[in-house]
Amino acid sequence: MKILVTGGAGYIGSIATEQLLAAGGSVVVFDSLFQGHRAAVHPDAVFVKGDLADRAAIDAVLREHKPDAVMHFASRTLVGESMQHPFRYLGENVTTAANLLQSVAEHGVKRFILSSTANLFDKPERMPIDESEHIVPGSPYGESKYIIERMLHWMDRIYGVRFACLRYFNAAGATAERGEDHDPELHLIPLVLKVALGQREKISIFGDDYPTRDGTCVRDYIHIVDLAQAHILALRALDGGSRFYNLGNGEGYTVREVIETARAITGHAIPADTVPRRAGDPAVLVAGSGKIREELGWKPRFPQIRDIIESAWKWHQANPDGYAD
Ligand SMILES: NC(=O)c1ccc[n+]([C@@H]2O[C@H](COP(=O)([O-])OP(=O)(O)OC[C@H]3O[C@@H](n4cnc5c(N)ncnc54)[C@H](O)[C@@H]3O)[C@@H](O)[C@H]2O)c1
């Protein structure tokens, strides 16, 4: 299959590209490089620099490459930013997806995978969070993903496009060649590792009085390779119908457990300071991934936090300045 990967220069898209190529697919990456890195794009993928705000550019890439499927990773991704600048999300994220979907409909592409998010579930009634949970987006970022999920519903009904919405919890870890290099970096594991690299003085723990085993928040970290494999399985299953999956380990780790594990792996003391809670941070967020396990046989190969952090540490040690572009 030929797959168009939007956002394929970013963290998750670049590693999905690597895994798709390893599985025998061919990949065209479409990315504006607004974030992400040209050097993250696998040399065997075709790279097209373009912005999803530009419909003519999307049409051109679909006309020239005629992909069998689209994986849509390109997005603004920051929950906090979306609370300050909601229309970068309710506007930009939504219109760029609408542009892409209109072109997908016109060019007759019938398979589509969306990077959706755990931020759809701001008021979960049960933990772990499975697909039966009420959708209550926690921010304009989450709302923008929900709007795109709804657009996909109509793409299926009107144009027969089969889609999968994969609602990831926290993607983490690296492969030998590719890792996490965001600017700004707001994710816990790379921030902790930057302390170990001597690039930051300490790590802040936002609140240690939550009702969890050590008082710090519990989050679900999914290894980036396991996440990429879920995309491949979902893509293969699409002819059987559109679907939604919550995607995480099902295993939560506290902030302190992540820091302790990173200390053991790096041998660095990693000083940590406890500061007040952040508004809106739930105590526990863990995915119920039973549905994708049962329906597609997905099983994480790297469910242990130790393996996840170790892979990230290897990449950060080899690339202390990230992609250096
Ligand atoms: N990182 C996580 O833990 C996580 C969790 C849940 C969902 N997601 C979703 O996964 C996807 C990928 O996340 P990531 O961490 O790899 O982000 P990233 O910022 O590393 O990658 C996004 C890529 O999209 C590109 N892009 C953005 N807007 C574009 C546009 N208008 N036109 C063309 N390219 C554009 C950027 O240049 C970047 O390379 C996003 O949709 C994000 O919302 C990520």
PDB file of N, CA and C in Angstrom, residues 190-202 266 268-271 313 316-317 320-321:
ATOM      1  N   PRO A 190      10.810  13.183  28.061  1.00  0.00           N
ATOM      2  CA  PRO A 190      11.956  13.932  27.523  1.00  0.00           C
ATOM      3  C   PRO A 190      12.428  15.038  28.472  1.00  0.00           C
ATOM      4  N   LEU A 191      11.527  15.647  29.238  1.00  0.00           N
ATOM      5  CA  LEU A 191      11.954  16.691  30.169  1.00  0.00           C
ATOM      6  C   LEU A 191      12.845  16.105  31.266  1.00  0.00           C
ATOM      7  N   VAL A 192      12.444  14.945  31.786  1.00  0.00           N
ATOM      8  CA  VAL A 192      13.250  14.293  32.823  1.00  0.00           C
ATOM      9  C   VAL A 192      14.634  13.944  32.251  1.00  0.00           C
ATOM     10  N   LEU A 193      14.654  13.451  31.011  1.00  0.00           N
ATOM     11  CA  LEU A 193      15.930  13.043  30.420  1.00  0.00           C
ATOM     12  C   LEU A 193      16.817  14.250  30.108  1.00  0.00           C
ATOM     13  N   LYS A 194      16.197  15.391  29.855  1.00  0.00           N
ATOM     14  CA  LYS A 194      17.009  16.606  29.638  1.00  0.00           C
ATOM     15  C   LYS A 194      17.710  17.026  30.932  1.00  0.00           C
ATOM     16  N   VAL A 195      17.089  16.729  32.073  1.00  0.00           N
ATOM     17  CA  VAL A 195      17.785  16.983  33.351  1.00  0.00           C
ATOM     18  C   VAL A 195      19.002  16.059  33.436  1.00  0.00           C
ATOM     19  N   ALA A 196      18.796  14.792  33.104  1.00  0.00           N
ATOM     20  CA  ALA A 196      19.908  13.829  33.160  1.00  0.00           C
ATOM     21  C   ALA A 196      21.036  14.212  32.192  1.00  0.00           C
ATOM     22  N   LEU A 197      20.676  14.872  31.092  1.00  0.00           N
ATOM     23  CA  LEU A 197      21.695  15.300  30.117  1.00  0.00           C
ATOM     24  C   LEU A 197      22.385  16.597  30.541  1.00  0.00           C
ATOM     25  N   GLY A 198      21.920  17.186  31.645  1.00  0.00           N
ATOM     26  CA  GLY A 198      22.502  18.443  32.112  1.00  0.00           C
ATOM     27  C   GLY A 198      21.949  19.658  31.376  1.00  0.00           C
ATOM     28  N   GLN A 199      20.840  19.492  30.655  1.00  0.00           N
ATOM     29  CA  GLN A 199      20.281  20.618  29.879  1.00  0.00           C
ATOM     30  C   GLN A 199      19.215  21.382  30.651  1.00  0.00           C
ATOM     31  N   ARG A 200      18.736  20.790  31.727  1.00  0.00           N
ATOM     32  CA  ARG A 200      17.788  21.472  32.627  1.00  0.00           C
ATOM     33  C   ARG A 200      18.247  21.174  34.040  1.00  0.00           C
ATOM     34  N   GLU A 201      17.933  22.129  34.926  1.00  0.00           N
ATOM     35  CA  GLU A 201      18.422  21.984  36.294  1.00  0.00           C
ATOM     36  C   GLU A 201      17.639  20.918  37.064  1.00  0.00           C
ATOM     37  N   LYS A 202      16.318  20.942  36.901  1.00  0.00           N
ATOM     38  CA  LYS A 202      15.481  20.028  37.700  1.00  0.00           C
ATOM     39  C   LYS A 202      14.145  19.833  37.010  1.00  0.00           C
ATOM     40  N   THR A 266      19.580   6.282  34.082  1.00  0.00           N
ATOM     41  CA  THR A 266      20.612   7.251  33.670  1.00  0.00           C
ATOM     42  C   THR A 266      21.745   7.354  34.688  1.00  0.00           C
ATOM     43  N   HIS A 268      21.685   9.382  37.022  1.00  0.00           N
ATOM     44  CA  HIS A 268      21.729  10.804  37.397  1.00  0.00           C
ATOM     45  C   HIS A 268      20.730  11.042  38.530  1.00  0.00           C
ATOM     46  N   ALA A 269      21.041  11.957  39.428  1.00  0.00           N
ATOM     47  CA  ALA A 269      20.163  12.185  40.595  1.00  0.00           C
ATOM     48  C   ALA A 269      18.806  12.788  40.193  1.00  0.00           C
ATOM     49  N   ILE A 270      18.752  13.490  39.074  1.00  0.00           N
ATOM     50  CA  ILE A 270      17.520  14.142  38.566  1.00  0.00           C
ATOM     51  C   ILE A 270      16.746  14.844  39.689  1.00  0.00           C
ATOM     52  N   PRO A 271      17.250  16.007  40.124  1.00  0.00           N
ATOM     53  CA  PRO A 271      16.553  16.730  41.191  1.00  0.00           C
ATOM     54  C   PRO A 271      15.116  17.069  40.774  1.00  0.00           C
ATOM     55  N   TRP A 313      16.121   7.208  26.380  1.00  0.00           N
ATOM     56  CA  TRP A 313      17.436   7.637  26.892  1.00  0.00           C
ATOM     57  C   TRP A 313      18.528   7.354  25.863  1.00  0.00           C
ATOM     58  N   HIS A 316      18.226  10.003  23.191  1.00  0.00           N
ATOM     59  CA  HIS A 316      18.652  11.335  23.658  1.00  0.00           C
ATOM     60  C   HIS A 316      20.168  11.399  23.883  1.00  0.00           C
ATOM     61  N   GLN A 317      20.734  10.282  24.326  1.00  0.00           N
ATOM     62  CA  GLN A 317      22.200  10.285  24.494  1.00  0.00           C
ATOM     63  C   GLN A 317      22.905  10.397  23.143  1.00  0.00           C
ATOM     64  N   PRO A 320      21.896  14.482  21.683  1.00  0.00           N
ATOM     65  CA  PRO A 320      21.617  15.385  22.818  1.00  0.00           C
ATOM     66  C   PRO A 320      20.964  16.701  22.380  1.00  0.00           C
ATOM     67  N   ASP A 321      21.208  17.111  21.138  1.00  0.00           N
ATOM     68  CA  ASP A 321      20.542  18.337  20.657  1.00  0.00           C
ATOM     69  C   ASP A 321      19.341  18.006  19.782  1.00  0.00           C
TER      70      ASP A 321
END
